[in-house]
Structure formats: structure tokens, C-alpha cells
Amino acid sequence: MEQSTVIQLLIMKRFIENYNGEAFDLIVIGGGITGATVAYEAASRGLSVALVEKSDFGSATSAATSKMIHGGLRYLSTFEFALVRESLRERRILTNIAPNFIHPVPFVFSNYKRDKISAFKMKIAMLLYELFSFDKNWMKDKSKKMPAYKIILPEKILRLIPNANKKGLVGAQLYYDCVSHSPERLTLAFIKSAIKYGASVANYTQMEGFIMEEGIKLKTIKGVKVIDKIKNKKIDINGKLVINCAGPWADFILDKAKSKSQTITKASNNHVLRRSEGIHIITNKLVNDYIFSGFTPTDKHFFLVPFRNHTLIGTTDKEFIGNPDEYKVTKKAIEELLEEVNKSFGDGNKIKYKDIVYTYGGLRPLVEEQTEDVYNSSRKYEITGEKKNGIEGLITVEGGKFTTSRRLAEKAVDKALKILK
Ligand SMILES: Cc1cc2nc3c(=O)[nH]c(=O)nc-3n(C[C@H](O)[C@H](O)[C@H](O)COP(=O)(O)OP(=O)(O)OC[C@H]3O[C@@H](n4cnc5c(N)ncnc54)[C@H](O)[C@@H]3O)c2cc1C
């Protein structure tokens, strides 16, 4: 690597401090994994790109994941085969392009007599999962090869996971999926690669409104109004097209484009974004080298992940109503997670509140509104041009998973190139 590139990567200048008014091809709002991959994809295809993030890069939902880069075994139960295949393909691509961040890990997915999805159905699901990941070992790094799944019986399960519940245990699927212990660092890696291709980025820069030309039928976006939160300075950034990658805040941004005053602090009801809270707790080591997972008695799922000599336990999936800026993990949410996990693991040795060494949570941006319970809501994504809503020059990206963000970015940039001609 050239010395100048190394220096640029180390310093990461906030372009906003010396912005000279140039018009970018693309302005990206949000520096989570979606904004980072969109900026990378667009800059590497030769577009001039600006990215603004109101907090630090990758500090919101993208830092709050369950650390999995996975196909989403459970989406097979809702017949979302295309999503599972896309995720498994992305798992392979990400492992190849970011081998330092993504690692295969063995999963023990348990089956108990009480489970609504029987051991037989799990076996069919595993066969499909294997089929959809037919290319899983097309890896540059041969140490990342993932063996085929196998069924294991209670005796072996208890050897691998000594504190699994014994009562009603019928068997488990032993298979491989991937984890990324630092999704926020992987996000930063995409931002750094975008910079390498010429993108201009600025953290602590909040988009506050649009620069807009109002026609009779159409509003045309010409850029965004931001505030540099470090220098406390308002700046207008010019651009031909804006991509809204604000994750759980995406509807707030959209409403700014739709409203006259642009000073919205509360999302209106005419959007389709739902927010689902998910929390995790970290305790001292409870599992060794295997991720232990299965269904809870309420037909959700739990998992215990080996994590930096500790254990990461998750997760919850509960609709969040309110302003995402005010979201924080509550004691009630922790107690609810503990109750579910203690029914599913530990064989009577309960994890107590005082055993928790750390906790974190985030809000999943979900686009499907039909399901009553957000747990069953699809993890698909949507990329919408806003011309049909009378707004030109804006694309909104909503929903999705960390795992599929690279592919989402490819599609979003395809759409951007069509609009930019
Ligand atoms: C509990 C939980 C567990 C999950 N586990 C997994 C998993 O294991 N595997 C997986 O693949 N996916 C997982 N996901 C999903 C994944 O985390 C998300 O799909 C992904 O992180 C969304 O990224 P994003 O960039 O769209 O959103 P975010 O990371 O939230 O980024 C949006 C950014 O926009 C910024 N922003 C908002 N408004 C403005 C503004 N006005 N101006 C400037 N910037 C603004 C925010 O500060 C934020 O940084 C999980 C999600 C949750 C909540």
C-alpha cells in the first residue's frame, strides 16, 4: 500500500471541515453498514460520493447485532427461500473479502420434545440450508471450510454443551455458520475502502433537511442541510442524488422530504417502517467452542455464543414504539431475556442479573407490517425511488440484515446509476 493511502486511512479527514460547495453525484445519509457499503460500492464504480453520519460510524444498529453473518435458518419456516439463498451467498462473499472479520463457528441447534418445529422438520430445514449453501466452500482461505451438517444425539450434545437442559432433549443439528465479532469494525473497514476510492466522509454531521426546488408537481432534491456537531456549524451540501441509509431513522428522513417545514421530530403514520428492539447480555463463560441454540418454550429462539472468553446471550424481538434517539436497554428487557433463556438453558442453574457483565441493544428496521408479532416479520429490504411520491433525487433504503448489506448496496447503486443516467 502506498504511504499516502496509509496516511489517509489513519487520519480519516472529515470533509465537512473544508467543504468547498462542489456538487457530489451521491450524498449518503447514515454511516451504518448500509451507508458504508453504499458509499463503497458507489465510489468504487467512479461516482463522487459524500457520506454524513450524525454520530460515529457503525455506532447504532450495526454495532448491536448478534454478531452473525448467516443464512438465517429460521427464515426457511416462512418459506423465504430467496432471502436465505441470498444471505448464504453473501456470507461466502463477505468471508472471502473480509477474512479477518468473519469466521465459521460450529452451531449446536437443539431439539426438545416440546418444540413446535419437530426434529424431523429441523432435519428437512438443514437439508435445504445445505442445498442453498452449495457454494459455501468456494473459499480462498481453505481454513474457512465448513463441514456438512450432522445430527447428534443427547449424549454427544451434553459432552459439547454440559449445561444444556437434559429433560426432553431429543437431539441436535451440528452445523456451521459464521460470526463477525466486531461488526462495527467491519463497517469502518467499508468506510475506509470507500475513502480509498475517493469518497468524502464526515462523522458527527447530522442531516437536518433537504435543499429542495419546489415545482408544480415535483419537488427536486438538490442536496442536504447538515450541522457539523463538532464545530457547531450549519452547512449546505450539494448533490445530484441522495440515498437515505438512516436505518431505524429512515422514515424520519423521508418525512423531512415530504413535509413543508422539514422540522420533523416525530415520524408520521404514513410510512411502513417498524422498529423491533433486540437486546443481548454478556456473562462469564457458559459455553466453550460451540454456539448453543434452540427454541424457547414460547417458540422464539435463543443462542449462547462464545465471545472473547465470555458468553454472548440473545436475543429479544419486541416492537419498539417511540423515538429511536431515546432508545436504551431497560431492566425489564433484561429480565424478560433472562426468563426466556433460563427456561431453555442451564438445567436449573439460573443466570442471575448479577452475572451480567455487559448488555447492549438495538432497533431492527423492518419493512413488513402485516405480521402481528415483529419476530415473524421478514428481514427483507426495500429500495425505493421517491418519484412516485412526487420527490425527485431521493432513494430510500429500508430493512435488511447486516449479512445482506453488500448486495443491497449493489442494487441501490444500480438504481442510482439509472437515475443519474
Ligand atoms: C438486536 C439485533 C440483532 C441483529 N443481529 C443480526 C445478525 O446477527 N446478523 C445480521 O446479519 N443482522 C443482524 N441484525 C440486523 C442488522 O444489525 C441491521 O440490518 C443493520 O445493522 C442495519 O444497518 P443500517 O446501516 O441500515 O442501520 P444503522 O446501523 O442504524 O445505521 C444508520 C445510521 O444512520 C445515522 N443517522 C440517522 N439519522 C441521521 C441523520 N439525520 N443524519 C446523519 N446520520 C443519521 C445513525 O446515526 C446510524 O448510524 C440485528 C439487528 C438487531 C437490532
Coordinates of C-alpha atoms and ligand atoms in Angstrom, one line a residue:
M1 CA 0.0 0.0 0.0
E2 CA 1.3 3.5 -0.8
Q3 CA 2.3 5.7 2.1
S4 CA -0.1 8.4 1.1
T5 CA -3.0 5.9 1.3
V6 CA -1.9 4.6 4.7
I7 CA -1.8 8.2 6.0
Q8 CA -5.2 9.0 4.5
L9 CA -6.7 5.9 6.2
L10 CA -5.1 6.7 9.5
I11 CA -6.3 10.3 9.6
M12 CA -9.7 10.0 8.0
K13 CA -10.4 13.7 7.4
R14 CA -13.9 15.0 8.0
F15 CA -14.5 16.5 4.5
I16 CA -17.1 18.9 6.0
E17 CA -14.4 21.0 7.6
N18 CA -13.0 22.1 4.2
Y19 CA -16.1 21.6 2.0
N20 CA -16.0 24.0 -1.0
G21 CA -19.5 23.7 -2.3
E22 CA -18.8 21.1 -5.0
A23 CA -21.9 19.0 -6.1
F24 CA -21.5 15.3 -5.4
D25 CA -23.1 12.6 -7.6
L26 CA -24.4 11.0 -4.5
I27 CA -24.9 12.0 -0.9
V28 CA -25.4 9.1 1.6
I29 CA -27.2 9.8 4.8
G30 CA -26.1 7.3 7.6
G31 CA -22.8 5.6 8.3
G32 CA -24.0 2.2 9.5
I33 CA -23.3 -0.9 7.4
T34 CA -25.9 0.1 4.8
G35 CA -24.5 3.6 4.2
A36 CA -20.9 2.3 4.4
T37 CA -21.5 -0.4 1.7
V38 CA -23.4 2.0 -0.5
A39 CA -20.6 4.6 -0.3
Y40 CA -18.0 1.9 -1.0
E41 CA -20.0 0.5 -3.9
A42 CA -20.7 3.9 -5.5
A43 CA -17.2 5.3 -5.0
S44 CA -15.6 2.1 -6.5
R45 CA -17.8 2.5 -9.5
G46 CA -16.5 6.0 -10.1
L47 CA -19.2 8.2 -8.6
S48 CA -18.3 11.2 -6.4
V49 CA -19.7 10.4 -3.0
A50 CA -20.3 12.2 0.3
L51 CA -21.4 10.4 3.4
V52 CA -22.7 12.0 6.6
E53 CA -23.2 10.3 9.9
K54 CA -24.8 12.1 12.8
S55 CA -22.9 10.0 15.5
D56 CA -19.9 7.7 15.0
F57 CA -19.6 5.3 12.1
G58 CA -21.3 2.0 12.8
S59 CA -22.4 3.1 16.3
A60 CA -26.1 2.4 16.0
T61 CA -27.8 -0.8 14.8
S62 CA -24.7 -2.0 13.1
A63 CA -22.9 -2.3 16.5
A64 CA -25.9 -4.1 18.1
T65 CA -26.1 -7.3 16.1
S66 CA -25.9 -10.8 17.4
K67 CA -22.6 -10.9 15.5
M68 CA -23.8 -13.5 13.0
I69 CA -23.1 -13.5 9.3
H70 CA -25.6 -16.1 8.4
G71 CA -28.2 -17.5 6.1
G72 CA -31.0 -17.2 8.6
L73 CA -32.0 -20.8 9.1
R74 CA -35.3 -19.7 10.7
Y75 CA -36.5 -17.8 7.6
L76 CA -37.0 -21.2 6.0
S77 CA -40.0 -21.7 8.2
T78 CA -41.6 -18.7 6.5
F79 CA -40.6 -20.0 3.0
E80 CA -38.3 -17.0 2.3
F81 CA -36.0 -19.2 0.2
A82 CA -34.6 -16.4 -1.9
L83 CA -33.6 -14.4 1.2
V84 CA -31.9 -17.5 2.7
R85 CA -30.0 -18.2 -0.6
E86 CA -29.0 -14.5 -1.0
S87 CA -27.8 -14.4 2.7
L88 CA -25.8 -17.6 2.3
R89 CA -24.2 -16.3 -0.9
E90 CA -23.3 -13.0 0.8
R91 CA -21.9 -15.0 3.8
R92 CA -19.4 -16.6 1.4
I93 CA -18.6 -13.4 -0.4
L94 CA -18.0 -11.4 2.8
T95 CA -15.9 -14.2 4.2
N96 CA -13.7 -14.0 1.1
I97 CA -13.4 -10.2 1.0
A98 CA -13.1 -9.7 4.8
P99 CA -11.5 -12.9 6.1
N100 CA -10.0 -11.1 9.0
F101 CA -13.5 -10.2 10.3
I102 CA -15.6 -13.3 9.6
H103 CA -15.1 -16.8 10.9
P104 CA -17.0 -20.1 10.7
V105 CA -18.3 -21.4 14.0
P106 CA -20.0 -24.7 14.8
F107 CA -23.6 -24.4 16.0
V108 CA -25.4 -27.0 18.1
F109 CA -29.1 -26.4 17.4
S110 CA -31.1 -28.4 19.9
N111 CA -34.4 -30.1 19.6
Y112 CA -36.7 -30.8 22.6
K113 CA -39.9 -32.8 22.8
R114 CA -41.9 -29.6 23.5
D115 CA -40.7 -27.9 20.3
K116 CA -43.4 -26.9 17.7
I117 CA -40.8 -27.5 14.9
S118 CA -40.0 -31.2 15.4
A119 CA -36.6 -32.8 15.0
F120 CA -37.8 -34.2 11.6
K121 CA -38.8 -30.7 10.3
M122 CA -35.4 -29.4 11.5
K123 CA -33.7 -32.1 9.5
I124 CA -35.6 -31.1 6.4
A125 CA -34.7 -27.4 7.1
M126 CA -31.0 -28.4 7.5
L127 CA -31.1 -30.3 4.2
L128 CA -32.5 -27.2 2.5
Y129 CA -29.9 -25.0 4.2
E130 CA -27.1 -27.3 2.9
L131 CA -28.6 -27.2 -0.6
F132 CA -28.8 -23.3 -0.6
S133 CA -25.2 -23.1 0.6
F134 CA -23.9 -25.5 -2.1
D135 CA -21.1 -23.0 -2.8
K136 CA -20.1 -22.5 0.9
N137 CA -16.6 -23.9 0.5
W138 CA -15.7 -21.8 -2.5
M139 CA -13.3 -20.1 -0.1
K140 CA -9.9 -18.5 -0.9
D141 CA -8.8 -19.4 2.6
K142 CA -9.1 -23.1 3.0
S143 CA -9.1 -22.9 6.8
K144 CA -12.6 -21.3 6.4
K145 CA -14.1 -24.5 5.0
M146 CA -17.3 -25.6 6.7
P147 CA -18.1 -29.3 7.1
A148 CA -21.5 -30.7 6.3
Y149 CA -24.1 -30.7 9.0
K150 CA -24.8 -33.8 11.1
I151 CA -27.4 -34.9 13.6
I152 CA -26.1 -35.6 17.1
L153 CA -27.7 -37.4 20.0
P154 CA -28.3 -36.2 23.6
E155 CA -25.1 -37.9 24.9
K156 CA -22.9 -36.1 22.5
I157 CA -24.8 -32.8 22.9
L158 CA -24.2 -32.9 26.7
R159 CA -20.5 -33.6 26.1
L160 CA -20.3 -30.5 23.9
I161 CA -22.7 -28.3 26.0
P162 CA -22.6 -29.8 29.5
N163 CA -25.1 -27.3 31.0
A164 CA -27.8 -27.8 28.3
N165 CA -31.2 -28.8 29.7
K166 CA -31.5 -32.6 29.8
K167 CA -35.2 -33.1 30.2
G168 CA -37.0 -33.7 26.8
L169 CA -33.7 -33.4 24.8
V170 CA -34.1 -35.5 21.6
G171 CA -31.2 -34.4 19.5
A172 CA -29.5 -31.5 17.7
Q173 CA -28.2 -30.4 14.4
L174 CA -24.5 -29.7 14.4
Y175 CA -23.7 -27.3 11.5
Y176 CA -21.6 -24.3 10.7
D177 CA -22.4 -20.7 10.2
C178 CA -20.3 -17.5 10.5
V179 CA -19.8 -14.8 13.1
S180 CA -18.2 -11.4 13.0
H181 CA -17.1 -10.4 16.5
S182 CA -16.8 -6.7 15.5
P183 CA -19.5 -5.7 13.1
E184 CA -18.7 -2.0 13.8
R185 CA -15.1 -2.6 12.7
L186 CA -16.3 -4.3 9.6
T187 CA -18.5 -1.2 9.0
L188 CA -15.5 1.0 9.4
A189 CA -13.5 -1.2 7.0
F190 CA -16.1 -0.4 4.3
I191 CA -15.9 3.3 5.1
K192 CA -12.1 3.2 4.8
S193 CA -12.3 1.4 1.5
A194 CA -14.9 4.0 0.3
I195 CA -12.3 6.7 1.2
K196 CA -9.7 4.8 -0.7
Y197 CA -11.9 5.1 -3.8
G198 CA -12.3 8.8 -3.3
A199 CA -15.4 9.1 -1.1
S200 CA -15.7 12.1 1.3
V201 CA -17.0 11.2 4.7
A202 CA -17.8 13.0 7.9
N203 CA -19.0 11.7 11.3
Y204 CA -20.8 13.8 13.8
T205 CA -22.5 15.5 10.9
Q206 CA -26.3 15.4 11.2
M207 CA -28.6 15.8 8.2
E208 CA -31.3 18.3 9.2
G209 CA -33.2 19.0 6.0
F210 CA -33.1 18.9 2.2
I211 CA -32.1 21.6 -0.3
M212 CA -35.2 21.4 -2.5
E213 CA -36.6 23.1 -5.6
E214 CA -40.4 23.0 -5.5
G215 CA -42.1 22.5 -8.9
I216 CA -45.8 22.3 -9.5
K217 CA -46.0 18.5 -9.4
L218 CA -42.5 17.5 -8.4
K219 CA -40.1 18.5 -5.6
T220 CA -36.4 18.2 -6.8
I221 CA -33.8 17.5 -4.2
K222 CA -30.5 19.4 -4.8
G223 CA -28.6 18.4 -1.7
V224 CA -28.8 18.3 2.1
K225 CA -28.6 20.7 5.0
V226 CA -26.3 19.4 7.8
I227 CA -24.9 20.6 11.1
D228 CA -21.3 19.8 11.9
K229 CA -21.8 18.8 15.5
I230 CA -18.1 19.2 16.4
K231 CA -17.8 22.8 15.1
N232 CA -21.4 23.6 15.6
K233 CA -21.7 25.0 12.1
K234 CA -24.6 24.7 9.6
I235 CA -23.6 23.7 6.1
D236 CA -25.4 23.0 2.8
I237 CA -24.0 20.1 0.8
N238 CA -24.9 20.0 -2.9
G239 CA -25.6 16.7 -4.7
K240 CA -27.5 15.2 -7.7
L241 CA -28.9 12.3 -5.7
V242 CA -29.4 11.5 -2.0
I243 CA -29.6 7.9 -0.6
N244 CA -31.3 7.6 2.7
C245 CA -29.5 4.9 4.6
A246 CA -30.6 6.0 8.1
G247 CA -31.7 2.5 9.3
P248 CA -34.3 2.9 12.1
W249 CA -34.4 6.7 11.4
A250 CA -35.1 6.2 7.6
D251 CA -38.7 7.3 8.0
F252 CA -37.8 10.5 9.8
I253 CA -35.5 11.4 6.9
L254 CA -38.3 10.6 4.4
D255 CA -40.8 12.7 6.3
K256 CA -38.4 15.7 6.1
A257 CA -38.6 15.4 2.3
K258 CA -42.4 15.1 2.3
S259 CA -43.1 17.9 4.8
K260 CA -43.1 21.6 4.1
S261 CA -41.3 22.7 7.2
Q262 CA -38.8 19.9 7.3
T263 CA -38.5 20.2 11.0
I264 CA -39.9 16.8 12.0
T265 CA -39.0 15.3 15.3
K266 CA -41.6 12.5 15.2
A267 CA -42.2 10.1 12.3
S268 CA -45.7 10.4 10.8
N269 CA -48.0 7.5 10.4
N270 CA -47.7 7.3 6.6
H271 CA -44.6 5.2 6.5
V272 CA -44.2 1.5 6.6
L273 CA -41.0 1.2 8.8
R274 CA -41.4 -0.8 12.0
R275 CA -38.8 -0.9 14.7
S276 CA -38.1 -4.1 16.7
E277 CA -36.0 -4.0 19.8
G278 CA -33.4 -6.7 20.3
I279 CA -31.1 -6.9 23.3
H280 CA -28.1 -9.1 24.3
I281 CA -26.3 -9.8 27.6
I282 CA -22.7 -10.9 28.2
T283 CA -21.8 -13.1 31.1
N284 CA -18.8 -15.1 32.2
K285 CA -18.1 -18.2 30.1
L286 CA -21.0 -20.6 29.9
V287 CA -20.3 -22.4 26.6
N288 CA -16.9 -23.5 25.2
D289 CA -16.3 -23.6 21.4
Y290 CA -19.8 -24.2 20.2
I291 CA -22.7 -21.8 19.8
F292 CA -25.7 -23.4 21.6
S293 CA -29.1 -22.5 20.2
G294 CA -32.7 -23.8 20.1
F295 CA -36.3 -22.8 20.6
T296 CA -37.6 -21.2 23.8
P297 CA -40.8 -22.6 25.3
T298 CA -42.6 -19.6 23.6
D299 CA -41.4 -20.7 20.2
K300 CA -38.8 -17.9 19.7
H301 CA -35.2 -18.9 19.6
F302 CA -32.2 -18.3 22.0
F303 CA -28.5 -18.6 21.5
L304 CA -25.3 -18.6 23.6
V305 CA -22.2 -17.5 21.6
P306 CA -18.6 -18.0 22.7
F307 CA -17.4 -14.4 22.8
R308 CA -13.9 -13.1 23.9
N309 CA -13.7 -15.6 26.7
H310 CA -17.2 -14.7 27.8
T311 CA -20.7 -15.7 26.6
L312 CA -23.0 -13.6 24.5
I313 CA -26.6 -14.4 25.0
G314 CA -29.6 -13.3 22.9
T315 CA -31.9 -12.0 21.9
T316 CA -35.3 -10.4 22.1
D317 CA -37.6 -9.2 19.3
K318 CA -40.2 -6.7 20.6
E319 CA -41.9 -3.9 18.7
F320 CA -40.5 -0.5 19.8
I321 CA -42.8 2.5 19.6
G322 CA -41.1 5.8 20.1
N323 CA -38.2 7.9 19.0
P324 CA -35.1 5.8 18.2
D325 CA -32.9 8.6 19.7
E326 CA -34.4 7.8 23.1
Y327 CA -33.9 4.0 22.9
K328 CA -32.0 2.3 25.7
V329 CA -31.8 -1.1 27.2
T330 CA -34.1 -1.4 30.2
K331 CA -34.0 -3.6 33.2
K332 CA -37.4 -5.0 32.2
A333 CA -36.0 -6.1 28.8
I334 CA -33.0 -7.8 30.5
E335 CA -35.3 -9.6 32.9
E336 CA -37.5 -10.8 30.0
L337 CA -34.5 -12.2 28.2
L338 CA -33.2 -13.8 31.4
E339 CA -36.5 -15.5 32.0
E340 CA -36.7 -17.0 28.4
V341 CA -33.0 -18.1 28.4
N342 CA -33.3 -19.6 31.9
K343 CA -36.2 -21.8 30.8
S344 CA -34.1 -23.0 27.8
F345 CA -30.6 -23.5 29.2
G346 CA -28.7 -24.2 32.4
D347 CA -30.6 -27.2 33.7
G348 CA -31.8 -25.3 36.7
N349 CA -28.7 -23.2 37.3
K350 CA -30.2 -19.9 36.5
I351 CA -28.3 -17.0 35.1
K352 CA -28.9 -14.1 37.5
Y353 CA -29.0 -10.4 37.0
K354 CA -25.7 -10.0 38.9
D355 CA -24.0 -12.5 36.5
I356 CA -24.3 -9.9 33.6
V357 CA -21.1 -8.1 32.8
Y358 CA -22.4 -6.1 29.8
T359 CA -25.6 -5.5 27.9
Y360 CA -26.4 -3.8 24.6
G361 CA -29.4 -3.5 22.3
G362 CA -30.6 -2.0 19.1
L363 CA -33.6 -1.5 16.9
R364 CA -34.1 -3.6 13.8
P365 CA -35.6 -1.5 10.9
L366 CA -38.3 -3.8 9.4
V367 CA -40.3 -3.1 6.3
E368 CA -43.1 -5.7 6.7
E369 CA -46.1 -4.5 8.5
Q370 CA -48.6 -7.4 8.1
T371 CA -47.3 -9.7 10.8
E372 CA -48.8 -9.1 14.3
D373 CA -45.5 -10.2 16.1
V374 CA -42.3 -8.5 14.8
Y375 CA -40.5 -11.8 15.5
N376 CA -42.2 -13.2 12.4
S377 CA -41.6 -10.0 10.3
S378 CA -39.5 -10.5 7.2
R379 CA -35.8 -9.4 7.2
K380 CA -36.0 -8.5 3.5
Y381 CA -35.0 -5.0 2.4
E382 CA -36.6 -2.4 0.1
I383 CA -35.0 0.2 -2.2
T384 CA -37.5 2.9 -3.2
G385 CA -37.1 5.8 -5.6
E386 CA -39.4 8.6 -4.3
K387 CA -40.5 9.9 -7.7
K388 CA -43.9 8.2 -7.3
N389 CA -44.3 10.3 -4.1
G390 CA -43.6 13.5 -6.1
I391 CA -39.9 13.7 -4.9
E392 CA -37.1 13.6 -7.4
G393 CA -33.4 12.9 -6.4
L394 CA -34.0 10.6 -3.4
I395 CA -33.7 6.9 -2.9
T396 CA -34.7 5.3 0.4
V397 CA -33.2 2.0 1.6
E398 CA -35.1 0.3 4.5
G399 CA -34.9 -3.1 6.2
G400 CA -32.4 -5.8 5.6
K401 CA -29.7 -7.6 7.6
F402 CA -26.1 -6.9 8.2
T403 CA -25.3 -10.0 6.2
T404 CA -27.1 -8.8 3.0
S405 CA -25.9 -5.2 3.1
R406 CA -23.2 -5.6 0.4
R407 CA -25.8 -7.0 -2.0
L408 CA -28.3 -4.3 -1.0
A409 CA -25.7 -1.7 -1.8
E410 CA -25.0 -3.2 -5.3
K411 CA -28.7 -2.9 -6.1
A412 CA -29.1 0.6 -4.6
V413 CA -26.2 1.8 -6.7
D414 CA -27.6 0.2 -9.8
K415 CA -30.7 2.2 -9.2
A416 CA -28.7 5.4 -8.6
L417 CA -26.8 5.0 -11.8
K418 CA -30.1 4.6 -13.7
I419 CA -31.4 7.8 -12.2
L420 CA -28.1 9.7 -12.8
K421 CA -28.0 8.3 -16.3
Ligands
LIG1 C1 -30.7 -7.0 18.1 C2 -30.2 -7.1 16.7 C3 -29.5 -8.2 16.3 C4 -29.2 -8.3 14.9 N1 -28.4 -9.4 14.6 C5 -28.0 -9.5 13.3 C6 -27.2 -10.6 12.9 O1 -26.7 -11.4 13.8 N2 -26.8 -10.7 11.6 C7 -27.3 -9.8 10.7 O2 -27.0 -10.0 9.5 N3 -28.1 -8.8 11.0 C8 -28.4 -8.6 12.3 N4 -29.2 -7.5 12.7 C9 -29.7 -6.6 11.6 C10 -28.6 -5.5 11.3 O3 -28.0 -5.1 12.5 C11 -29.1 -4.4 10.6 O4 -29.8 -4.8 9.4 C12 -28.1 -3.4 10.1 O5 -27.1 -3.1 11.1 C13 -28.7 -2.1 9.7 O6 -27.7 -1.2 9.3 P1 -28.1 0.3 8.9 O7 -26.8 0.9 8.4 O8 -29.2 0.2 7.9 O9 -28.6 1.0 10.2 P2 -27.7 1.7 11.4 O10 -26.5 0.9 11.7 O11 -28.6 2.0 12.5 O12 -27.2 3.0 10.6 C14 -28.0 4.1 10.4 C15 -27.2 5.3 10.7 O13 -27.9 6.5 10.3 C16 -27.5 7.5 11.1 N5 -28.4 8.6 11.0 C17 -29.7 8.6 11.4 N6 -30.3 9.8 11.1 C18 -29.3 10.6 10.6 C19 -29.2 11.9 10.2 N7 -30.3 12.8 10.3 N8 -28.1 12.4 9.7 C20 -27.0 11.6 9.6 N9 -27.0 10.3 10.1 C21 -28.1 9.8 10.5 C22 -27.5 6.8 12.5 O14 -26.7 7.5 13.5 C23 -26.9 5.5 12.2 O15 -25.5 5.3 12.5 C24 -29.6 -7.4 14.0 C25 -30.3 -6.2 14.4 C26 -30.6 -6.1 15.8 C27 -31.3 -4.9 16.3

